[in-house]
Tab-separated table of C-alpha atoms and ligand atoms in Angstrom:
chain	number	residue	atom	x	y	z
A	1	UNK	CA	13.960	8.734	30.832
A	2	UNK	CA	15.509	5.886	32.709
A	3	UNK	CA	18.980	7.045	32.274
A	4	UNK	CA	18.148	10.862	33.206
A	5	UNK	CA	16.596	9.600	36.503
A	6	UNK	CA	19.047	7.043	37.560
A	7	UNK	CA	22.130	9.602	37.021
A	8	UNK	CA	20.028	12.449	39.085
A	9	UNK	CA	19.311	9.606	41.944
A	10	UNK	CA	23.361	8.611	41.756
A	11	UNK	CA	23.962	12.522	42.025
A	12	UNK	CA	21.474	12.871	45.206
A	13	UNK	CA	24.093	9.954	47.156
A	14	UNK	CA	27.129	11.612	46.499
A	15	UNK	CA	28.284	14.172	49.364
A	16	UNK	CA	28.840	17.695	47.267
A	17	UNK	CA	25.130	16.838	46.766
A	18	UNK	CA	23.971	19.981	47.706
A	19	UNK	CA	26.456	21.977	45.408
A	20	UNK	CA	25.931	19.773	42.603
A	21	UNK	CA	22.177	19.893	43.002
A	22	UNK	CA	22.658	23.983	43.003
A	23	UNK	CA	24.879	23.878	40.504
A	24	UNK	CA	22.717	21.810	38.127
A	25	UNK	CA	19.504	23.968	39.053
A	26	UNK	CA	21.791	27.283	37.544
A	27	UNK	CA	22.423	25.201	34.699
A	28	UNK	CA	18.647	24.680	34.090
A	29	UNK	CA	17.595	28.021	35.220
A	30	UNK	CA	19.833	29.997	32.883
A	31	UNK	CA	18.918	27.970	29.939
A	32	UNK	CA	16.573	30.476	28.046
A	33	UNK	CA	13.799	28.611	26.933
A	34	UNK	CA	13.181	27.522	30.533
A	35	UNK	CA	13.449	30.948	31.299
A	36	UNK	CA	10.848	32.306	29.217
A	37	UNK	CA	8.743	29.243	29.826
A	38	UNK	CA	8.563	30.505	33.595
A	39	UNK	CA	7.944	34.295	32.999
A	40	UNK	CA	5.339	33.315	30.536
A	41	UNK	CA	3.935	31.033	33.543
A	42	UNK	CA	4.573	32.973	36.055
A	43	UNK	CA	0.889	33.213	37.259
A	44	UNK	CA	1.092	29.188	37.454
A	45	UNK	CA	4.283	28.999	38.840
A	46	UNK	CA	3.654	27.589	42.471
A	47	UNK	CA	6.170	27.733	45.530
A	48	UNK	CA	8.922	24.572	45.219
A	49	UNK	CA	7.447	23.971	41.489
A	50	UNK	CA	11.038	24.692	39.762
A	51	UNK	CA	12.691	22.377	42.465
A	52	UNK	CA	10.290	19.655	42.251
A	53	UNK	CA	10.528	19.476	38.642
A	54	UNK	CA	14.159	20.193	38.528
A	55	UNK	CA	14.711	16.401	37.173
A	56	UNK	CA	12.163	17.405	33.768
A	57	UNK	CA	13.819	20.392	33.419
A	58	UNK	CA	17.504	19.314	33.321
A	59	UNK	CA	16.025	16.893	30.561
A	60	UNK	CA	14.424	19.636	28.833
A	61	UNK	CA	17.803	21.530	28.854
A	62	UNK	CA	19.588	18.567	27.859
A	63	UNK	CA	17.451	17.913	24.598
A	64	UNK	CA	17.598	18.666	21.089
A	65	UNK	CA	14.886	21.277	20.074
A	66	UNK	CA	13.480	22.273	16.956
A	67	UNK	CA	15.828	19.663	15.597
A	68	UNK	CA	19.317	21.748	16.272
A	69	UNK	CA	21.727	19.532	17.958
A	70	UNK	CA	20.483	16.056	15.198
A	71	UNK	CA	22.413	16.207	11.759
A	72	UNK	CA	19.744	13.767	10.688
A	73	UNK	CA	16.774	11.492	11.820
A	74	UNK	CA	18.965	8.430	12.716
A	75	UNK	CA	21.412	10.467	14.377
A	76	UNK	CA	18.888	11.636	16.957
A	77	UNK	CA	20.128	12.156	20.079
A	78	UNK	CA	16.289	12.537	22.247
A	79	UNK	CA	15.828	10.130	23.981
A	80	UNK	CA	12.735	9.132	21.898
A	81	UNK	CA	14.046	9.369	18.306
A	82	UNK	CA	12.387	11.546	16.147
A	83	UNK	CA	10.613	13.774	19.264
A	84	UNK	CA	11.446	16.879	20.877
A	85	UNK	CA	10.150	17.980	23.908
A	86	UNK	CA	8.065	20.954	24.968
A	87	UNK	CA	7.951	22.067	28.696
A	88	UNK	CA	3.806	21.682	30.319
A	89	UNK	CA	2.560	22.715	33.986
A	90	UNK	CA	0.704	19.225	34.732
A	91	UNK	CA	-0.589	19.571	38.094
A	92	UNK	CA	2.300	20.766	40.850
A	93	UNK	CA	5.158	20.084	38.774
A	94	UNK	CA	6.451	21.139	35.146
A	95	UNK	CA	6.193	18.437	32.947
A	96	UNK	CA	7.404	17.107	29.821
A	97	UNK	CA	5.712	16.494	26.465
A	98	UNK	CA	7.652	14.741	23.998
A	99	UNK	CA	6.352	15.996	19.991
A	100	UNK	CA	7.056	14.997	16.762
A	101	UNK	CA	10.467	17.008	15.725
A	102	UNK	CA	10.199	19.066	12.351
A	103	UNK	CA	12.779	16.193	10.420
A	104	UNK	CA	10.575	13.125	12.130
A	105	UNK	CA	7.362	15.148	10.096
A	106	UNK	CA	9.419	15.821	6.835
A	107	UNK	CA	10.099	11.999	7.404
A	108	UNK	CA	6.931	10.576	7.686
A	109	UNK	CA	5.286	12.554	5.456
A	110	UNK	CA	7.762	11.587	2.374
A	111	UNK	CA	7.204	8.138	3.287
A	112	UNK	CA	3.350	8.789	3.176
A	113	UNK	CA	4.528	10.601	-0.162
A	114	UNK	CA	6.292	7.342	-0.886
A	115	UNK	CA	3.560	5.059	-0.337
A	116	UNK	CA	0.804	6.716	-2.718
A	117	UNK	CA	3.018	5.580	-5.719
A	118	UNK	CA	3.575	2.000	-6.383
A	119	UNK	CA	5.716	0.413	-8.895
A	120	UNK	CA	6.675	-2.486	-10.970
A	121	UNK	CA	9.935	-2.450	-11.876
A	122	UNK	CA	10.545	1.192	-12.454
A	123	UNK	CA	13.844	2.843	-11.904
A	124	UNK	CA	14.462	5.188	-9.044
A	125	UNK	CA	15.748	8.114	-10.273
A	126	UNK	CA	12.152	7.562	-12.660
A	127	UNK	CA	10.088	8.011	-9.209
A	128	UNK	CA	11.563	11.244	-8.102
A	129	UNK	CA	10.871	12.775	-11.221
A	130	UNK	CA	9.176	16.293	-10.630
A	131	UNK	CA	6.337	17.905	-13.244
A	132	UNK	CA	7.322	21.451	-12.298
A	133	UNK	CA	10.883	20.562	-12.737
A	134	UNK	CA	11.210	19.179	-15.776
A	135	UNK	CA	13.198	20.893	-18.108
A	136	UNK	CA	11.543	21.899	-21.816
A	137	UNK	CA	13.534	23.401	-24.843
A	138	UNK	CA	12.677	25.967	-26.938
A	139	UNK	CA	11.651	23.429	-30.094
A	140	UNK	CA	9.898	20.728	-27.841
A	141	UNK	CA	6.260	22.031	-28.352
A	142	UNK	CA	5.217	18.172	-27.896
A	143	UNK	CA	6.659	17.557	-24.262
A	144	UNK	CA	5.272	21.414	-23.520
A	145	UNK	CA	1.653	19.618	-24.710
A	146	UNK	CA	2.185	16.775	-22.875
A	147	UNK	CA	3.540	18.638	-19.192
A	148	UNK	CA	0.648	20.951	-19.875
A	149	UNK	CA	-1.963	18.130	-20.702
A	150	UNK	CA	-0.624	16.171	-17.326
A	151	UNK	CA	-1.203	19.370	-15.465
A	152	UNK	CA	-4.599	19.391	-16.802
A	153	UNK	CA	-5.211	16.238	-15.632
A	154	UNK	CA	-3.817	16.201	-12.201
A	155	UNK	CA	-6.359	19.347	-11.230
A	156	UNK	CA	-9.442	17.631	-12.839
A	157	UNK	CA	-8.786	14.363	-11.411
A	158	UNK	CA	-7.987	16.441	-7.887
A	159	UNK	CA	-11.713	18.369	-8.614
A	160	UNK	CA	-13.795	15.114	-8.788
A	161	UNK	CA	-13.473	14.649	-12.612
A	162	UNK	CA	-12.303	11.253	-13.785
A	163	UNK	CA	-10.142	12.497	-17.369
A	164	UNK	CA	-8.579	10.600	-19.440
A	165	UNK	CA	-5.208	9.828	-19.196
A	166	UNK	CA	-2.282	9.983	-21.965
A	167	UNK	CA	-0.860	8.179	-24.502
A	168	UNK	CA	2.655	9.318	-24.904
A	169	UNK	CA	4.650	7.793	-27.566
A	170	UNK	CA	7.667	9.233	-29.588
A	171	UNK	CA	11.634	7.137	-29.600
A	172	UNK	CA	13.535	5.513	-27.163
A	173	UNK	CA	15.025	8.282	-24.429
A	174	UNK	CA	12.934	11.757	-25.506
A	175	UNK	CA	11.469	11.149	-21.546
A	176	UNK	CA	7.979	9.274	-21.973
A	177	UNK	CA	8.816	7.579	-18.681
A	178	UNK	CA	10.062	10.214	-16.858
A	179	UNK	CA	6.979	12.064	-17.798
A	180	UNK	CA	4.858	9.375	-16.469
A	181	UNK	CA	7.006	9.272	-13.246
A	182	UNK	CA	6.271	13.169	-12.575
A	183	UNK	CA	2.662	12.787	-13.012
A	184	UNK	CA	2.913	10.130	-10.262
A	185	UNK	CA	4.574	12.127	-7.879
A	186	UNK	CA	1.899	15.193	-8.808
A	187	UNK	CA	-0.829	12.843	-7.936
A	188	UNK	CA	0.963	11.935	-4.635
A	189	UNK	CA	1.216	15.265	-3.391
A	190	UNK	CA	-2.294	15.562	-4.067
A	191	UNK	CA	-2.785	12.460	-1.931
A	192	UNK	CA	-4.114	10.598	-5.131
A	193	UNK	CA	-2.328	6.875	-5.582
A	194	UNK	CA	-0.748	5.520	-8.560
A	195	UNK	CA	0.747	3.113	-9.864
A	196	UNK	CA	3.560	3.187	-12.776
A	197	UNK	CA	4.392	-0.927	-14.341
A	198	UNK	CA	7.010	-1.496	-16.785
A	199	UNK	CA	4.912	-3.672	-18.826
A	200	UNK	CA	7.704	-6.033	-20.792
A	201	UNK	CA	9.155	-7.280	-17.154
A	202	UNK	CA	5.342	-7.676	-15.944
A	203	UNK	CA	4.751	-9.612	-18.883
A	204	UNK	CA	7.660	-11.874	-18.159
A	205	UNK	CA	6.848	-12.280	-14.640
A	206	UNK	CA	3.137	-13.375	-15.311
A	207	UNK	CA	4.137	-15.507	-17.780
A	208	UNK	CA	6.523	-16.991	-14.686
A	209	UNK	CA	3.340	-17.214	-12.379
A	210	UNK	CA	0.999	-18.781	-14.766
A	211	UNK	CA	-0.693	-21.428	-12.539
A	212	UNK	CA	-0.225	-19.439	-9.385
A	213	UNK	CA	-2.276	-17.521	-7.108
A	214	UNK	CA	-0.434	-14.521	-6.752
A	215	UNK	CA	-0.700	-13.707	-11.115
A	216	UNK	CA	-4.197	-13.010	-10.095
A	217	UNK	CA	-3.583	-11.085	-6.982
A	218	UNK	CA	-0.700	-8.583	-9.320
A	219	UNK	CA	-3.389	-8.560	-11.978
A	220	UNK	CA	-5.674	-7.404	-9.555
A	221	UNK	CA	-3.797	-4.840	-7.833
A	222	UNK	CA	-3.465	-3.146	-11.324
A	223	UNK	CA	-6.789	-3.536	-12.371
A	224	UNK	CA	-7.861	-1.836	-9.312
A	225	UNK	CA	-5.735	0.995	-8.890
A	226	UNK	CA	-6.517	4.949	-9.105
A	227	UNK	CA	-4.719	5.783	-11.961
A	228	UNK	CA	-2.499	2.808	-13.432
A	229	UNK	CA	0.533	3.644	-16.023
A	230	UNK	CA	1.565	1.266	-18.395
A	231	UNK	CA	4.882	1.926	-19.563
A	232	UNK	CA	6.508	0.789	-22.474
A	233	UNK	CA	3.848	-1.127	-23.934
A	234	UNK	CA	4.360	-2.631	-27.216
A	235	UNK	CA	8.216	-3.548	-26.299
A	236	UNK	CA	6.964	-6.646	-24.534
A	237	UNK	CA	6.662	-10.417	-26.438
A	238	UNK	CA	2.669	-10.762	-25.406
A	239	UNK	CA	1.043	-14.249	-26.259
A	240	UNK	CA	-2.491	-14.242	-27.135
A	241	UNK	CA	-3.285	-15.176	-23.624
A	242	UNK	CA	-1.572	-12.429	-21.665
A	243	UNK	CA	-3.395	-10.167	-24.546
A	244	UNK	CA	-7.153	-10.923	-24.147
A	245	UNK	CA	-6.818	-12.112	-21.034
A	246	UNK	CA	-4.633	-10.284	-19.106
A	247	UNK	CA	-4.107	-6.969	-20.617
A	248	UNK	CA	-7.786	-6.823	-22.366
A	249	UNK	CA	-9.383	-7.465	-18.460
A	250	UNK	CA	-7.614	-5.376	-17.246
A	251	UNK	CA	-8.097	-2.445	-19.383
A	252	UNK	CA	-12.069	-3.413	-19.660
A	253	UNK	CA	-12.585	-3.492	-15.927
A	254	UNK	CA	-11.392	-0.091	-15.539
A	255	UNK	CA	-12.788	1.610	-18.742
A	256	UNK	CA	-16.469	0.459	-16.982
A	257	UNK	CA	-15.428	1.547	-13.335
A	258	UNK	CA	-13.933	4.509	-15.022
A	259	UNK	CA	-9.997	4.970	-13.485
A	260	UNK	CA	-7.915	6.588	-15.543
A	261	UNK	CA	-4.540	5.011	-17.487
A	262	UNK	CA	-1.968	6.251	-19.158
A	263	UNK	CA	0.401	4.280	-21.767
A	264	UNK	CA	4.426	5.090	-22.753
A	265	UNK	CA	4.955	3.599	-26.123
A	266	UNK	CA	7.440	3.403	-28.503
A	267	UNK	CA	4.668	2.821	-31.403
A	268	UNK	CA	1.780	4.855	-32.313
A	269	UNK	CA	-1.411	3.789	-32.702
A	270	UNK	CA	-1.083	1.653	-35.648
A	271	UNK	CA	2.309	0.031	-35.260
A	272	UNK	CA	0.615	-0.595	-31.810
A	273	UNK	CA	-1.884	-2.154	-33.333
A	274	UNK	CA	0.098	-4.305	-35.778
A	275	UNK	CA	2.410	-5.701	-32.738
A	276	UNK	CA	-0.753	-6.756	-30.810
A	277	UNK	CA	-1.841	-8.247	-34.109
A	278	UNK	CA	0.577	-10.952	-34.231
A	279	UNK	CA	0.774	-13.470	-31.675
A	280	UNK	CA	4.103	-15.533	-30.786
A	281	UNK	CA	2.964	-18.263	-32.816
A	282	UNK	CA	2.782	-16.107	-35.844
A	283	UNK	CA	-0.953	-15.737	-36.024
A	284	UNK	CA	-2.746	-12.753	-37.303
A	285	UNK	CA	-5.476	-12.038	-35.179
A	286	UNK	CA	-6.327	-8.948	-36.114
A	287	UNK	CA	-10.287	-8.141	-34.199
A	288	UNK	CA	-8.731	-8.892	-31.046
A	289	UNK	CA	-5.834	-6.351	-31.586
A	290	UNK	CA	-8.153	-4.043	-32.814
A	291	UNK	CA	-10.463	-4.204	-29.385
A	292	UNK	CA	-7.001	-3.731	-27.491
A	293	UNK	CA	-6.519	-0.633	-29.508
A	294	UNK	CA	-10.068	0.518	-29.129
A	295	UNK	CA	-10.041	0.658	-25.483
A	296	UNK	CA	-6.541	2.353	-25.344
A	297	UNK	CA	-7.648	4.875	-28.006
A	298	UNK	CA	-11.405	5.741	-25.451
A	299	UNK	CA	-8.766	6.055	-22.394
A	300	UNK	CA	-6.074	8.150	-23.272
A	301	UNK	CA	-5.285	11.140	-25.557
A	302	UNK	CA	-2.227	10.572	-27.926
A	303	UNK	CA	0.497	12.351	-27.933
A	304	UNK	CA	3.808	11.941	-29.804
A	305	UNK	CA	7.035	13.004	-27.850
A	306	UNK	CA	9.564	14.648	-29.638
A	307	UNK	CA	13.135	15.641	-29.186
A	308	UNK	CA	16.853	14.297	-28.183
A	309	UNK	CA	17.468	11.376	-26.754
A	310	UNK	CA	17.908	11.952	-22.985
A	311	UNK	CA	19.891	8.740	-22.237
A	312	UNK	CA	23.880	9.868	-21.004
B	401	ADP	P1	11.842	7.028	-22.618
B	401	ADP	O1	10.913	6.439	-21.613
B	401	ADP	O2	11.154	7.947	-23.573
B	401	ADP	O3	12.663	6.019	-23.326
B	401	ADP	P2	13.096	8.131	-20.266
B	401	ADP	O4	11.919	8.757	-19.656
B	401	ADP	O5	13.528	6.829	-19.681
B	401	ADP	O6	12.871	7.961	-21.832
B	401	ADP	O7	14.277	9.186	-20.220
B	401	ADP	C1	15.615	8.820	-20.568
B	401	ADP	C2	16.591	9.369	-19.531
B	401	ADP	O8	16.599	10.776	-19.562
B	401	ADP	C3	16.234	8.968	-18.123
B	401	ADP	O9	17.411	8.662	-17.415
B	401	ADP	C4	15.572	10.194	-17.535
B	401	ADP	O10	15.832	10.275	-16.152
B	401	ADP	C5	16.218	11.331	-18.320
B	401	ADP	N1	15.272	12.416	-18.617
B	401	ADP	C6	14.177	12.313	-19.388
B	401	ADP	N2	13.547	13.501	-19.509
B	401	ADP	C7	14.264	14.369	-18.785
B	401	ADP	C8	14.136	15.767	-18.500
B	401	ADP	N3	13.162	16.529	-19.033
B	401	ADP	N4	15.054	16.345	-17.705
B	401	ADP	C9	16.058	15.616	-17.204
B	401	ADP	N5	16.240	14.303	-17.424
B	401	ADP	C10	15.362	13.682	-18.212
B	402	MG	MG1	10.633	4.433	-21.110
C-alpha cells in the first residue's frame, strides 16, 4: 500500500499533474472489472466517489485477480502475497478488500492436508500415494481385497464406527506400504489424522533414547494417535524390552481406548509370531510373543498381498 500511495503523492508534485492524473483515471476507468463494479453500483455511486477513490482503484487495476498475472504462490506479485483484492463501497469512497487468492486456498488447504498425516521415517513418494489411484491387475484379487477392505474402512471410521484396521502382509515390493500410505491420505481428506511409522528405524531410535525423556513423549504420540500404522513390523531386531514394553503398551492402550491400527509385514501370523518369540539374547519366550500376536490378531484383519515386485 505504501508504495502505491507514495508514487500517486510523487505524481500529484509533478507539473503535467493534471494530465497524468486524467490520464491515469482513463486507465482505471476503462479497466472492465471497475467498470462493471460501477454499473452494478450505480445506485451507490455518489458525486466525486470515483475521484476520491481514484488511488484504490488504480491499485485494484494494478493487481493480480483470480490468480492470472502469479505463475505460482511465491511468485505473487499483490502486494499481500497470497490475496487478491475485491473492490467495496465503505462509506464515501470505494474501498479495497484484500481475499484469500484461489492458489493461497489450494495452498493452505494441502498443508492442512499435510498436517493430518504424520510420519516416522516414511518415504515421500509413500505419502502421496492415492487409494483411488492405485493401479490393480487383472490376477491381483488380494490388493483388489485389500483397496476394497481400506475403502470399507475409511467410510465406517468417517460414520462414527471405530473398525478394525488391516494386517497386510505378502513379499518385499508387492505395495503393502504404499497401500498403507493411500489409506492415510483417504483419512486426511476426510479430515481424520494418522500416523504411518516405519517400525525397524523407530526401534533403533528408541533404543538410542533409552534413558531420555523424549522415548516417552514418541511412544506417546503413537499410542495416542487416531489411527496409527505400523509398517514393516517383524523386519526390526526388537529386545524383550522394546517388546513388552514398548510395542505391547502401546498396542494395549489403544485396543482398550479402541483406535484403530494397521500393520505391513513381511511375515504372517505365525512367522510373526516366531520372530517376536526370540529375543536378542536367544531366549524363547514364547507367552509373551503370543500376547503380542493376540492383540494384533483382535485389531486388524489379515490379508496377504500378492503380486510383482513393484521396486524399479
Ligand atoms: P512393500 O511395502 O510391500 O515392500 P512398497 O509399498 O514399498 O512395497 O512398494 C514398492 C515400490 O512400488 C514403491 O516405490 C511404491 O511407490 C511402488 N508401488 C507400490 N504399489 C504401487 C502401485 N499400485 N502403483 C504404483 N506404484 C506402486
Ligand atoms: Mg514396505
Amino acid at each position: 500500500m505504501e508504495r502505491m500511495s507514495n508514487s500517486f503523492k510523487s505524481l500529484i508534485n509533478r507539473p503535467d499533474f493534471k494530465d497524468r492524473f486524467n490520464g491515469l483515471k482513463n486507465q482505471v476507468l476503462n479497466n472492465s472489472e471497475v467498470q462493471a463494479f460501477l454499473t452494478k453500483h450505480a445506485a451507490e455511486i455518489e458525486e466525486g466517489m470515483v475521484e476520491r477513490s481514484l488511488v484504490k482503484l488504480f491499485e485494484f487495476v494494478n493487481q493480480s485477480k483470480n490468480c492470472e498475472q502469479c505463475p505460482s504462490l511465491s511468485q505473487c506479485k499483490n502486494l499481500l502475497e497470497g490475496y487478491h483484492p475485491r473492490l467495496v463501497i465503505q462509506g464515501r469512497i470505494i474501498d479495497l478488500q484484500y481475499d484469500k487468492c484461489p492458489t493461497k486456498e489450494a495452498h493452505d488447504e494441502r498443508k492442512k492436508h499435510e498436517s493430518l498425516i504424520k510420519s516416522m521415517y516414511i518415504p515421500k513418494d509413500i505419502l502421496a500415494a492415492q487409494l483411488d489411484q492405485i493401479d490393480v491387475e487383472m490376477d491381483e484379487t488380494s490388493r483388489f481385497k485389500a483397496l476394497s477392505l481400506a475403502q470399507d474402512f475409511v467410510e465406517q471410521y468417517n460414520s462414527g464406527k471405530r473398525p478394525k484396521g488391516l494386517y497386510l502382509y505378502g513379499s518385499f515390493g508387492v505395495g503393502k506400504t504404499y497401500i498403507l500410505g493411500a489409506i492415510a491420505n483417504e483419512l486426511a481428506s476426510h479430515k481424520i489424522s494418522s500416523m504411518l511409522v516405519y517400525v525397524p528405524e523407530f526401534m533403533r531410535e528408541l533404543k538410542g533414547s533409552f534413558q531420555n525423556s523424549s522415548l516417552d513423549q514418541k511412544v506417546d504420540v503413537v499410542k495416542k494417535v487416531p489411527v496409527l500404522m505400523l509398517d514393516d513390523i517383524g523386519a526390526e531386531s526388537m529386545s524383550s524390552w522394546m517388546r513388552d514394553d514398548i510395542l505391547g503398551t502401546i498396542l494395549q492402550f489403544r485396543m482398550l481406548e479402541n483406535l484403530p491400527t494397521f500393520f505391513s509385514s513381511n511375515f504372517d501370523h505365525k512367522q510373526l509370531q516366531h520372530h517376536l518369540s526370540y529375543s536378542q539374547r536367544g531366549e524363547e519366550e514364547p507367552v509373551k510373543a503370543a500376547r503380542i500376536m493376540e492383540r494384533i490378531k483382535h485389531m486388524a484383519i489379515p490379508i496377504e498381498l500378492t503380486g510383482r515386485n513393484r521396486r524399479g
